[in-house]
Short mmCIF file of C-alpha atoms and ligand atoms in Angstrom, two decimals:
data_model
loop_
_atom_site.label_atom_id
_atom_site.label_comp_id
_atom_site.label_asym_id
_atom_site.label_seq_id
_atom_site.Cartn_x
_atom_site.Cartn_y
_atom_site.Cartn_z
CA MET A 237 0.04 0.02 0.01
CA LYS A 238 1.03 3.57 -0.64
CA ILE A 239 0.11 6.15 1.87
CA MET A 240 0.30 9.93 1.46
CA LEU A 241 0.65 11.96 4.80
CA ILE A 242 0.25 15.73 4.78
CA GLY A 243 2.20 17.61 7.32
CA GLY A 244 5.67 17.80 8.84
CA GLY A 245 5.70 17.92 12.64
CA GLY A 246 6.01 15.66 15.70
CA ARG A 247 2.29 14.78 15.31
CA GLU A 248 2.83 13.61 11.77
CA HIS A 249 5.98 11.67 12.79
CA ALA A 250 3.81 9.82 15.51
CA ILE A 251 1.11 8.98 12.95
CA ILE A 252 3.70 7.67 10.45
CA LYS A 253 5.43 5.43 13.06
CA LYS A 254 2.02 3.91 13.95
CA LEU A 255 1.07 3.54 10.25
CA ARG A 256 4.33 1.63 9.56
CA GLU A 257 3.39 -0.99 12.06
CA ASN A 258 0.94 -2.36 9.57
CA PRO A 259 2.82 -4.82 7.28
CA ALA A 260 0.61 -3.90 4.28
CA VAL A 261 2.09 -0.43 4.23
CA GLU A 262 5.02 -0.32 1.69
CA THR A 263 5.52 3.44 1.01
CA ILE A 264 4.66 6.46 2.92
CA TYR A 265 5.12 9.89 1.14
CA ALA A 266 5.28 12.70 3.65
CA LEU A 267 4.51 16.16 2.24
CA PRO A 268 6.73 17.89 3.39
CA GLY A 269 7.89 15.64 6.36
CA ASN A 270 11.04 16.69 8.26
CA GLY A 271 14.58 15.42 8.97
CA GLY A 272 13.45 12.74 11.35
CA ILE A 273 10.51 11.63 9.35
CA SER A 274 12.82 10.94 6.45
CA ARG A 275 14.03 7.88 8.24
CA ASP A 276 10.44 6.51 8.27
CA ALA A 277 9.00 7.80 5.05
CA GLN A 278 9.78 9.40 1.74
CA CYS A 279 9.70 13.14 2.14
CA VAL A 280 8.44 15.22 -0.77
CA SER A 281 9.22 18.88 -0.44
CA ILE A 282 5.68 20.22 -1.02
CA PRO A 283 4.34 22.53 1.61
CA ALA A 284 1.11 21.25 3.39
CA THR A 285 -0.74 24.44 2.16
CA ASP A 286 0.18 24.13 -1.50
CA LEU A 287 -2.99 22.40 -2.35
CA GLY A 288 -2.35 22.60 -6.18
CA ALA A 289 1.01 20.89 -6.00
CA ILE A 290 -0.51 18.22 -3.55
CA VAL A 291 -3.27 17.45 -5.95
CA GLU A 292 -0.88 17.12 -8.86
CA PHE A 293 1.35 14.78 -6.77
CA ALA A 294 -1.68 12.66 -5.83
CA LYS A 295 -2.73 12.47 -9.43
CA GLU A 296 0.67 11.18 -10.48
CA ASN A 297 1.21 8.84 -7.55
CA ARG A 298 -2.36 7.70 -6.89
CA PRO A 299 -1.85 6.80 -3.03
CA ASP A 300 -4.23 4.18 -1.68
CA PHE A 301 -4.91 6.13 1.37
CA THR A 302 -4.15 9.80 2.51
CA VAL A 303 -4.08 11.35 5.90
CA VAL A 304 -4.24 15.06 6.14
CA ALA A 305 -2.99 15.99 9.59
CA PRO A 306 -2.70 19.90 10.01
CA ASP A 307 -5.61 22.32 10.33
CA ASP A 308 -4.74 24.65 7.45
CA PRO A 309 -5.10 22.21 4.54
CA LEU A 310 -8.28 20.81 6.08
CA ALA A 311 -9.86 24.23 6.37
CA MET A 312 -8.73 25.00 2.78
CA GLY A 313 -10.56 21.92 1.52
CA LEU A 314 -7.81 19.45 0.67
CA VAL A 315 -9.87 16.48 1.62
CA ASP A 316 -12.69 17.71 -0.67
CA ARG A 317 -10.21 18.07 -3.54
CA LEU A 318 -8.74 14.64 -3.10
CA GLN A 319 -12.07 12.91 -2.78
CA GLU A 320 -13.01 14.54 -6.12
CA LEU A 321 -10.24 12.46 -7.55
CA GLY A 322 -11.69 9.35 -5.97
CA LEU A 323 -8.97 9.12 -3.35
CA ALA A 324 -9.57 7.69 0.09
CA CYS A 325 -8.86 10.20 2.82
CA PHE A 326 -8.71 10.41 6.59
CA GLY A 327 -9.74 13.88 7.68
CA PRO A 328 -12.79 16.23 7.58
CA THR A 329 -14.12 18.18 4.56
CA ALA A 330 -13.80 21.98 4.66
CA ALA A 331 -17.36 22.26 5.70
CA ALA A 332 -16.75 19.97 8.73
CA ALA A 333 -13.39 21.58 9.50
CA ARG A 334 -15.30 24.84 10.19
CA ILE A 335 -15.77 23.42 13.74
CA GLU A 336 -12.18 24.52 14.31
CA GLY A 337 -11.73 27.19 11.50
CA SER A 338 -14.57 29.34 12.79
CA LYS A 339 -15.03 29.89 16.51
CA SER A 340 -18.49 31.50 15.97
CA PHE A 341 -19.57 28.47 13.96
CA ALA A 342 -18.61 26.18 16.82
CA LYS A 343 -20.10 28.35 19.49
CA ASP A 344 -23.43 28.72 17.52
CA LEU A 345 -23.48 24.93 17.13
CA MET A 346 -23.04 24.36 20.81
CA LYS A 347 -25.69 26.87 21.79
CA ALA A 348 -28.26 25.32 19.37
CA HIS A 349 -27.65 21.79 20.63
CA ASN A 350 -27.24 22.67 24.37
CA ILE A 351 -23.69 21.53 24.45
CA PRO A 352 -22.13 23.11 27.54
CA THR A 353 -19.63 25.85 26.84
CA ALA A 354 -18.72 29.35 28.09
CA ASP A 355 -21.51 31.99 27.66
CA TYR A 356 -20.54 34.23 24.72
CA ALA A 357 -21.45 36.83 22.15
CA VAL A 358 -20.15 37.31 18.56
CA PHE A 359 -19.47 40.75 17.05
CA GLU A 360 -18.41 42.14 13.68
CA GLU A 361 -18.49 45.68 14.77
CA LEU A 362 -15.82 47.07 17.08
CA GLU A 363 -18.15 49.59 18.91
CA ALA A 364 -20.82 46.90 19.56
CA ALA A 365 -18.17 44.66 20.98
CA LYS A 366 -16.98 47.42 23.24
CA ASP A 367 -20.48 48.11 24.49
CA TYR A 368 -20.79 44.48 25.37
CA VAL A 369 -17.61 44.63 27.47
CA ARG A 370 -18.75 47.76 29.20
CA ALA A 371 -22.05 45.92 30.13
CA HIS A 372 -20.12 42.78 31.35
CA PRO A 373 -17.69 43.55 34.18
CA GLY A 374 -15.39 40.78 35.43
CA PRO A 375 -12.89 38.58 33.59
CA LEU A 376 -13.59 37.87 29.89
CA VAL A 377 -11.81 35.99 27.06
CA VAL A 378 -11.60 37.68 23.79
CA LYS A 379 -11.02 35.47 20.68
CA ALA A 380 -10.35 36.32 17.04
CA ASP A 381 -12.89 34.17 15.05
CA GLY A 382 -10.54 32.47 12.53
CA LEU A 383 -7.42 30.44 12.76
CA ALA A 384 -4.54 32.54 14.24
CA LEU A 385 -1.88 29.89 15.10
CA GLY A 386 -3.26 29.51 18.61
CA LYS A 387 -2.40 33.13 19.42
CA GLY A 388 -5.76 34.89 18.82
CA VAL A 389 -7.04 34.14 22.30
CA LEU A 390 -6.70 36.89 24.99
CA ILE A 391 -7.54 36.33 28.59
CA CYS A 392 -8.60 39.65 30.12
CA GLU A 393 -8.81 40.06 33.86
CA ASN A 394 -10.79 43.35 33.55
CA GLN A 395 -12.71 45.63 31.41
CA ASP A 396 -9.62 47.76 30.27
CA GLN A 397 -7.80 44.66 29.14
CA ALA A 398 -10.81 43.44 27.27
CA LEU A 399 -11.24 46.85 25.51
CA ALA A 400 -7.42 46.85 24.65
CA ALA A 401 -7.82 43.26 23.27
CA LEU A 402 -10.71 44.37 21.05
CA GLU A 403 -8.72 47.18 19.76
CA GLN A 404 -5.86 44.90 18.96
CA ILE A 405 -7.83 42.26 17.25
CA MET A 406 -10.45 44.21 15.46
CA GLY A 407 -8.95 47.78 15.35
CA GLU A 408 -5.21 47.00 14.53
CA LYS A 409 -6.00 43.57 13.02
CA ALA A 410 -3.11 42.08 14.89
CA PHE A 411 -4.15 38.55 13.69
CA GLY A 412 -5.09 39.64 10.20
CA SER A 413 -8.49 38.88 8.78
CA SER A 414 -9.13 36.23 11.50
CA GLY A 415 -10.10 39.27 13.64
CA ASP A 416 -12.96 40.50 11.30
CA LYS A 417 -15.18 38.78 13.85
CA VAL A 418 -14.60 38.24 17.55
CA VAL A 419 -16.07 35.95 20.14
CA ILE A 420 -16.26 37.29 23.63
CA GLU A 421 -16.64 34.67 26.34
CA GLU A 422 -17.19 34.18 29.94
CA PHE A 423 -13.98 33.22 31.80
CA LEU A 424 -14.14 29.71 33.05
CA THR A 425 -11.97 27.91 35.75
CA GLY A 426 -10.98 24.35 36.33
CA PRO A 427 -8.56 21.66 35.14
CA GLU A 428 -8.15 21.33 31.30
CA VAL A 429 -8.38 18.01 29.61
CA SER A 430 -7.72 17.24 25.92
CA VAL A 431 -9.71 14.32 24.45
CA LEU A 432 -8.97 13.24 20.84
CA SER A 433 -11.44 11.03 19.22
CA PHE A 434 -11.99 9.04 16.08
CA THR A 435 -15.31 9.61 14.43
CA ASP A 436 -16.89 8.53 11.08
CA GLY A 437 -19.83 10.92 11.50
CA LYS A 438 -22.05 8.31 13.21
CA THR A 439 -19.91 6.59 15.81
CA ILE A 440 -17.41 8.31 18.08
CA VAL A 441 -14.60 6.59 19.86
CA PRO A 442 -12.63 8.72 22.32
CA MET A 443 -8.97 7.92 22.67
CA LEU A 444 -7.06 8.24 26.08
CA SER A 445 -7.41 11.62 27.58
CA SER A 446 -4.37 13.83 27.86
CA MET A 447 -3.08 16.94 29.51
CA ASP A 448 -1.22 19.61 27.52
CA HIS A 449 1.19 22.22 29.10
CA LYS A 450 0.65 25.13 26.91
CA ARG A 451 2.68 27.84 28.64
CA ALA A 452 6.39 28.33 27.63
CA LEU A 453 7.74 28.44 31.19
CA GLU A 454 7.57 26.22 34.37
CA GLY A 455 4.65 26.71 36.66
CA ASP A 456 2.43 27.61 33.70
CA GLN A 457 4.02 30.98 33.33
CA GLY A 458 5.13 32.83 30.12
CA LEU A 459 3.61 32.92 26.62
CA ASN A 460 1.17 30.43 25.27
CA THR A 461 2.77 27.97 22.84
CA GLY A 462 1.61 25.16 20.62
CA GLY A 463 2.22 22.89 23.67
CA MET A 464 5.48 22.17 25.70
CA GLY A 465 4.56 18.65 26.88
CA VAL A 466 1.74 16.26 27.31
CA ILE A 467 0.91 13.37 29.69
CA ALA A 468 -1.68 10.74 29.06
CA PRO A 469 -4.05 9.69 30.47
CA ASN A 470 -5.18 12.82 32.36
CA PRO A 471 -6.00 11.95 36.06
CA PHE A 472 -8.67 14.69 36.26
CA TYR A 473 -10.59 12.73 33.57
CA THR A 474 -12.44 10.05 35.75
CA PRO A 475 -14.76 7.47 34.25
CA GLU A 476 -17.66 9.49 35.64
CA VAL A 477 -16.48 12.67 33.82
CA ALA A 478 -15.83 10.57 30.67
CA ALA A 479 -19.46 9.28 30.79
CA GLN A 480 -20.83 12.77 31.23
CA CYS A 481 -18.77 14.14 28.24
CA MET A 482 -19.95 11.36 26.04
CA GLU A 483 -23.56 11.98 26.91
CA GLN A 484 -23.50 15.82 27.01
CA ILE A 485 -20.68 16.79 24.57
CA PHE A 486 -19.29 14.05 22.17
CA LEU A 487 -22.48 12.46 20.84
CA PRO A 488 -24.54 15.67 20.62
CA THR A 489 -21.58 17.25 18.69
CA ILE A 490 -21.39 14.48 15.95
CA ARG A 491 -25.11 14.41 15.70
CA ALA A 492 -25.32 18.20 15.23
CA MET A 493 -22.68 18.05 12.49
CA ALA A 494 -24.44 15.30 10.69
CA GLU A 495 -27.78 17.13 10.95
CA MET A 496 -26.25 20.24 9.45
CA GLY A 497 -25.11 18.08 6.48
CA CYS A 498 -21.52 18.21 7.26
CA PRO A 499 -20.84 14.97 9.12
CA PHE A 500 -17.39 15.08 10.80
CA LYS A 501 -15.03 12.28 9.70
CA GLY A 502 -11.51 12.09 11.03
CA CYS A 503 -10.04 13.02 14.39
CA LEU A 504 -12.22 15.42 16.38
CA TYR A 505 -10.35 17.03 19.31
CA PHE A 506 -12.27 18.26 22.41
CA GLY A 507 -10.56 20.92 24.49
CA LEU A 508 -12.49 20.69 27.76
CA MET A 509 -12.48 22.57 31.04
CA LEU A 510 -13.73 20.61 34.03
CA THR A 511 -15.62 23.59 35.74
CA PRO A 512 -17.46 23.48 39.17
CA ASN A 513 -20.55 23.27 37.01
CA GLY A 514 -19.46 20.33 35.03
CA PRO A 515 -17.41 19.72 31.86
CA LYS A 516 -17.54 22.41 29.19
CA VAL A 517 -16.03 22.81 25.79
CA ILE A 518 -13.30 25.41 25.47
CA GLU A 519 -12.55 24.54 21.78
CA TYR A 520 -12.87 22.00 19.11
CA ASN A 521 -10.00 21.05 16.79
CA CYS A 522 -10.56 19.31 13.53
CA ARG A 523 -7.34 17.31 13.85
CA PHE A 524 -5.04 15.45 16.18
CA GLY A 525 -3.42 17.79 18.67
CA ASP A 526 0.34 18.25 18.68
CA PRO A 527 1.97 17.19 20.95
CA GLU A 528 -1.19 15.34 22.24
CA ALA A 529 -0.92 12.90 19.29
CA GLN A 530 2.67 11.96 20.31
CA ALA A 531 1.73 10.99 23.80
CA VAL A 532 -1.67 9.41 22.94
CA LEU A 533 -0.84 7.37 19.78
CA SER A 534 2.28 5.95 21.56
CA LEU A 535 -0.11 4.07 23.81
CA LEU A 536 -2.33 2.81 20.98
CA GLU A 537 -2.29 -0.95 20.66
CA SER A 538 -4.73 -1.40 17.85
CA ASP A 539 -3.71 -0.89 14.19
CA LEU A 540 -4.07 2.83 13.32
CA LEU A 541 -4.43 2.19 9.62
CA SER A 542 -7.35 -0.15 10.12
CA ILE A 543 -9.05 2.41 12.32
CA MET A 544 -8.52 5.25 9.89
CA GLN A 545 -9.84 3.07 6.99
CA ALA A 546 -12.82 2.33 9.16
CA VAL A 547 -13.42 5.97 9.71
CA GLN A 548 -13.30 6.75 6.13
CA GLN A 549 -15.53 3.83 5.20
CA GLU A 550 -18.03 4.77 7.93
CA ARG A 551 -17.62 1.49 9.83
CA LEU A 552 -15.87 2.62 12.98
CA ASP A 553 -18.35 0.59 15.07
CA GLN A 554 -16.69 -2.55 13.69
CA VAL A 555 -13.11 -2.03 14.69
CA GLU A 556 -11.34 -2.18 17.99
CA VAL A 557 -9.57 0.92 19.52
CA ARG A 558 -7.53 -0.47 22.38
CA PHE A 559 -4.77 1.35 24.37
CA ARG A 560 -2.16 -0.23 26.45
CA LYS A 561 -2.34 0.11 30.15
CA GLY A 562 0.07 2.63 31.74
CA ALA A 563 1.01 6.06 30.94
CA SER A 564 3.03 8.37 28.61
CA CYS A 565 4.91 11.65 28.75
CA CYS A 566 5.85 13.66 25.75
CA LEU A 567 8.57 16.21 26.64
CA ILE A 568 9.11 18.84 24.03
CA LEU A 569 12.74 19.96 23.52
CA ALA A 570 12.52 23.50 22.11
CA SER A 571 15.02 26.14 20.87
CA SER A 572 15.49 28.86 23.43
CA GLY A 573 13.31 31.86 22.50
CA TYR A 574 10.35 29.73 21.27
CA PRO A 575 7.53 30.83 20.76
CA LEU A 576 9.16 34.09 19.71
CA ALA A 577 12.48 34.32 17.85
CA TYR A 578 15.00 31.40 18.03
CA GLU A 579 17.99 30.19 16.06
CA LYS A 580 17.76 27.44 13.40
CA GLY A 581 20.28 25.15 11.76
CA LEU A 582 21.94 23.96 14.99
CA PRO A 583 23.47 20.43 15.21
CA ILE A 584 21.65 17.82 17.17
CA THR A 585 23.17 14.70 18.79
CA ASP A 586 20.84 12.00 19.83
CA ALA A 587 22.28 9.20 21.99
CA THR A 588 18.97 7.61 23.00
CA GLU A 589 19.41 4.49 21.11
CA GLY A 590 19.07 1.57 23.47
CA LEU A 591 16.97 3.40 25.96
CA GLU A 592 13.80 1.34 26.60
CA GLN A 593 10.22 2.59 26.29
CA LEU A 594 11.32 5.84 24.66
CA ILE A 595 10.39 7.25 21.33
CA VAL A 596 11.87 10.40 19.97
CA TYR A 597 9.52 12.15 17.52
CA HIS A 598 10.90 14.95 15.30
CA SER A 599 9.01 18.26 15.07
CA GLY A 600 11.37 20.84 13.77
CA THR A 601 14.42 19.04 12.29
CA LYS A 602 16.06 18.77 8.87
CA LEU A 603 18.87 16.89 7.29
CA ALA A 604 22.11 18.54 6.48
CA ALA A 605 23.83 17.75 3.13
CA ASP A 606 25.98 15.19 4.97
CA GLY A 607 22.99 13.49 6.47
CA SER A 608 23.41 14.93 9.99
CA LEU A 609 20.42 16.41 11.85
CA LEU A 610 19.87 20.11 12.31
CA THR A 611 17.14 22.13 14.17
CA SER A 612 14.66 23.77 11.96
CA GLY A 613 11.85 24.91 14.25
CA GLY A 614 10.88 26.17 17.65
CA ARG A 615 9.72 22.81 18.84
CA VAL A 616 12.46 20.44 17.86
CA LEU A 617 11.91 17.03 19.28
CA GLY A 618 9.10 15.22 21.29
CA VAL A 619 10.90 12.94 23.67
CA THR A 620 8.18 10.41 24.68
CA GLY A 621 8.52 8.02 27.57
CA LEU A 622 6.18 5.22 28.27
CA GLY A 623 5.54 3.28 31.62
CA ASP A 624 3.37 1.26 33.70
CA THR A 625 2.88 4.35 35.87
CA LEU A 626 3.02 8.09 35.04
CA GLN A 627 6.08 8.46 37.20
CA GLU A 628 7.93 5.82 35.14
CA ALA A 629 6.85 7.49 31.86
CA VAL A 630 8.00 10.94 33.11
CA ASP A 631 11.34 9.63 34.37
CA ARG A 632 11.99 7.96 31.01
CA ALA A 633 11.16 11.16 29.02
CA TYR A 634 13.58 13.23 31.17
CA GLU A 635 16.28 10.46 31.03
CA GLY A 636 15.79 10.62 27.22
CA ALA A 637 16.25 14.35 27.24
CA ARG A 638 19.57 13.96 29.07
CA HIS A 639 20.85 12.02 26.14
CA ILE A 640 20.06 14.54 23.45
CA HIS A 641 21.91 17.78 22.90
CA PHE A 642 21.72 20.74 20.65
CA PRO A 643 22.86 24.30 21.30
CA LYS A 644 20.42 26.40 23.34
CA VAL A 645 18.01 23.48 24.01
CA TYR A 646 15.22 24.41 26.30
CA TYR A 647 12.61 22.29 27.99
CA ARG A 648 10.33 22.61 30.95
CA ARG A 649 11.38 20.61 34.00
CA ASP A 650 7.85 20.21 35.32
CA ILE A 651 5.85 18.35 32.69
CA GLY A 652 3.53 15.90 34.50
CA ARG A 653 4.19 17.46 37.89
CA LYS A 654 0.52 18.50 38.41
CA ALA A 655 -0.82 15.16 37.26
CA LEU A 656 1.56 13.38 39.57
CA ALA A 657 0.24 15.55 42.52
CA VAL A 658 -3.31 14.55 41.63
CA LEU A 659 -2.46 10.92 41.62
CA ALA A 660 -0.68 11.21 44.94
CA GLY A 661 -3.80 12.81 46.36
CA GLU A 662 -2.16 16.16 46.90
CA VAL A 663 -4.44 18.05 44.65
CA GLN A 664 -8.32 17.46 44.73
CA GLU A 665 -9.76 16.05 41.70
P1 AMP B 174 -8.01 28.10 22.70
O1 AMP B 174 -6.92 28.59 21.55
O2 AMP B 174 -9.32 28.36 22.44
O3 AMP B 174 -7.68 26.70 23.01
O4 AMP B 174 -7.55 28.89 23.97
C1 AMP B 174 -6.29 28.88 24.55
C2 AMP B 174 -6.30 28.72 26.00
O5 AMP B 174 -6.93 29.90 26.59
C3 AMP B 174 -7.10 27.57 26.53
O6 AMP B 174 -6.25 26.35 26.56
C4 AMP B 174 -7.46 27.94 27.87
O7 AMP B 174 -6.41 27.82 28.72
C5 AMP B 174 -7.72 29.47 27.69
N1 AMP B 174 -9.12 29.69 27.46
C6 AMP B 174 -9.88 29.78 26.35
N2 AMP B 174 -11.12 30.06 26.62
C7 AMP B 174 -11.29 30.14 27.97
C8 AMP B 174 -12.43 30.49 28.72
N3 AMP B 174 -13.60 30.79 28.35
N4 AMP B 174 -12.20 30.57 30.15
C9 AMP B 174 -10.94 30.38 30.58
N5 AMP B 174 -9.79 30.04 29.83
C10 AMP B 174 -9.97 30.02 28.54
N1 LIG B 175 -1.54 21.29 21.59
C1 LIG B 175 -2.64 21.90 21.24
C2 LIG B 175 -3.16 21.71 19.89
O1 LIG B 175 -2.65 20.97 19.07
O2 LIG B 175 -4.02 22.47 19.40
#
């Protein structure tokens, strides 16, 4: 079988390593892939957003199955274009990808179907948005409507901050046209949980829950990033909470999408907050999270290709999705300065070979002319430890990190600390 995989980060590396476990897989083309991925797949230097070039490549090479991993090509309609060629794809159509691409679409869907989420209002006029803020004292969250690389969300402790955020997003267009519309939300509190799920539009199968660590610095300080580390499963996500989420959130969401004529097929990601009033949706993503995919797929025992094919063929109810017992910890090794400016092209040495229950996924790496590895992004590697317990998984990830070097490497020292405290009974669930 020939597989085409769109994307080139740690998430894509994790997907590729899993797909490779199926003996029917002969070739994987990664567009564009990265340095580490080139050891597991054939990298083709076509950017994930160059839909025209991807379609041409697909016409010439006729992959048997395609996985579109990042949000941009999904929102731009790559799956629709490939389906028109009669190609089998894992990933939502552009209409279904709106669940991530437009926050107002997602909020309206939740409101119409009583899916618990923060109270909100949507505005296209700056003055009307400001009037709303003046009428709603207290902390608010101001969000640019469209995709803004995860940066278009501003937590505002008071009215002045919220007014400034509106000025920035709508007035100055700090996030470009994604700020033509804003969503203003009530500020929620509680532990955050990420739940990735497989869904074929009718059946939904949640994967293991996980906990991202979004801030750049230890103790959840500093700027928001794409994610500095993930542990799975998330100890706040008890079986009771899971049952409540299935009933109140997961099933109503996929039913709503189907009713609207845009059934969601692919990986649907629920960003949840466990508030004192029950679980609420913070955001939907139309794809695997990164680094969540690295932590979660590492624990998947069932065959990923079979699951993805079942999703595409709408027979997800007929396959098994089983995870191994135990836990995982994906620790991101970043370049100092990330998420702002950082250097690229620095040499990496990886002496982790032989370390057990450790997988090193590549996010921002490239191969030099002599075949050696260089850094090429802010998030460089996802060092992922597995174990029977979370403590073992965390220890293995940090042990792995000590065997890897590149100039100006930076990683948080506290990935998993909060989850371990919950498990030790030091923090109330
Ligand atoms: P998002 O890009 O929508 O995932 O938002 C980024 C982060 O902002 C989330 O992971 C939360 O930590 C925080 N956040 C978003 N919406 C809210 C809200 N309504 N209340 C509190 N925190 C929020
Ligand atoms: N790690 C968060 C995301 O992928 O959206």
